[in-house]
Amino acid sequence: MIEGSQNPWVERFHPFLDEVAIKERALFRPAPLKDLQAMPKEWALRQLYQALEAAFYPTTQCVRILQRWLSIAYAHCQGNYSGHVDYLGRLYQKKVEIMRGTHAMCLTGLGGVGKTALINAAKRVFPPTMKIVTKDGMFVPLESCRIMQMEVRTNPNDLLREFCGGTGSGKDLTDQSRRLAFTNGIAFVFADEFQFNTLTTIASAQITKMLLALNSLGIPFVYAANFSMLHTLNKRNQQERQRLNADITEFVPDQPDSEDWRETLALLKEIAPETFVFDPVKDAITMHGLCAGMKRAMAKLLVIAYSSVHHKGYVGIDELTRAYKAGDYASDREDVLALQYMTTDVRRKRKDLWNPFRSVNDMAEQERQNSEKRQEHFADSSTLAAMPKAERKEHAQAIRQKPAKAAGIRNRDVTKSKLTAEELKRNMQLFRDGLKGG
């Protein structure tokens, strides 16, 4: 409760707007898991996966997106709440009008890149729910944001009934939802898991109707969508596309050599400090190559690796590389390889892997940069990690005699010029061949 505040709807945001506060509140560090070996295997795997899924390191990209959402919610409150007197006057009007300030916003990205985790982090960084006392003595809850889980909704009426707890349909439900949002000071709505609705036969039309229903409330809202859903929405008529696709933010994987990626791996290592023995700095690029920077795939890879060594309980880069080759990781491995070697044919067949609103040149350049970083690290990390111990020993002896020839990579000074396309393809194929072997 904000005592004595003249405008609690706006002032509740003041402590939460700067980057330091956002990063501190967004960070989620699960309690370390100890004595995993002593647990029954399946229980240990379950505990490990849940902790890895819950862990959240707020990268520079995350903080930037969260800060923007907070700023939009803050601006919404500034435009719609000027104080107690105005609030009571509008509250008792027959119809509540909300001043719109933004279009619908879309958060998109690869499946498993961390969209849901980012939305959950938003719940932590937005002001907590509190109560205020109006000038006429009424206790009113202030709810800064709300997350709507969309996979169980089938139509706009269900969606709005869930939002406002009301009855009826159509315009009546919209008015009820708008009144509740104003009364409770809801300044932002997150619609997550819309992609699950794509399983229905009338997916495109129903998704569009649900999104437009939320958009009609006048509250800033973000909907999370995978690339497949964006391709679907992009086929809708112009008026709908203008309402729903005007503001798209792509949540991209961290760079393989970035501080953010290393800090993310360090946080994951803290979850099982007695078990995880990989090096978040030295192994960062190699580990990125095994999951393409997708956090869900990285969590899955760690669990698969641990499953095979539960009896001894240590997971390092060798165990992760073996897990990469495992049957349980086959689907993820297919995605990783497709992302690392994106061609016109791959883009045609795998629309779930690329953003239709992002230029092909941008995607190609990003992957070229990531590939170059992986290849520069290739001889010292990825190839060696993929080899059995005996082969690594022979490789090391060969390297001392004929470095370039033994590594299979042309001798060159990478600091003087960028790798060519042919070299990238050649080195990537060597990397893949190494992963298939052993």
XYZ file of N, CA, C and O in Angstrom, residues 20 35 39 66 199 224 228 253 301 303 329 352 370 407 420 430 436:
68
model
N 19.515 -1.186 -13.139
C 20.049 -1.956 -12.008
C 18.919 -2.683 -11.280
O 19.016 -3.882 -10.974
N 24.013 -33.555 -3.527
C 23.843 -35.006 -3.361
C 22.875 -35.598 -4.388
O 22.046 -36.456 -4.077
N 20.140 -39.417 -4.770
C 18.710 -39.461 -5.087
C 18.432 -40.578 -6.080
O 19.299 -40.960 -6.875
N 12.808 -5.646 -21.109
C 12.032 -5.447 -19.886
C 11.880 -3.972 -19.553
O 10.810 -3.525 -19.128
N -2.638 -25.644 -33.393
C -2.989 -27.032 -33.641
C -4.430 -27.173 -34.123
O -4.820 -28.211 -34.628
N 3.353 -13.557 -27.165
C 4.514 -14.360 -27.539
C 4.131 -15.275 -28.681
O 3.084 -15.928 -28.650
N 6.570 -19.890 -36.693
C 5.504 -20.529 -37.466
C 4.214 -19.719 -37.381
O 3.509 -19.532 -38.372
N 19.146 -15.635 -29.708
C 20.138 -16.295 -28.848
C 21.342 -15.385 -28.616
O 21.689 -14.556 -29.462
N 20.178 -30.777 -22.897
C 21.474 -31.411 -23.114
C 22.151 -31.743 -21.788
O 22.728 -32.826 -21.622
N 20.681 -32.338 -18.936
C 19.956 -33.428 -18.284
C 20.285 -34.763 -18.950
O 20.499 -35.766 -18.264
N 18.306 -36.509 -28.091
C 18.584 -35.127 -28.518
C 18.443 -34.965 -30.030
O 18.768 -33.923 -30.575
N 9.751 -22.655 -39.215
C 9.787 -22.469 -37.765
C 11.131 -21.936 -37.289
O 11.275 -21.598 -36.099
N 28.343 -15.727 -36.224
C 28.374 -16.804 -35.247
C 29.234 -17.964 -35.733
O 30.003 -18.556 -34.972
N 44.970 -30.639 -38.195
C 43.663 -30.110 -37.807
C 42.687 -30.136 -38.953
O 41.487 -30.025 -38.766
N 36.488 -17.178 -45.202
C 35.660 -17.130 -46.403
C 34.485 -18.092 -46.246
O 34.485 -18.964 -45.366
N 33.716 -30.480 -41.141
C 34.654 -31.208 -40.286
C 34.109 -31.344 -38.874
O 34.227 -32.392 -38.243
N 29.709 -36.904 -35.528
C 29.101 -38.182 -35.915
C 29.984 -39.346 -35.519
O 29.514 -40.467 -35.337
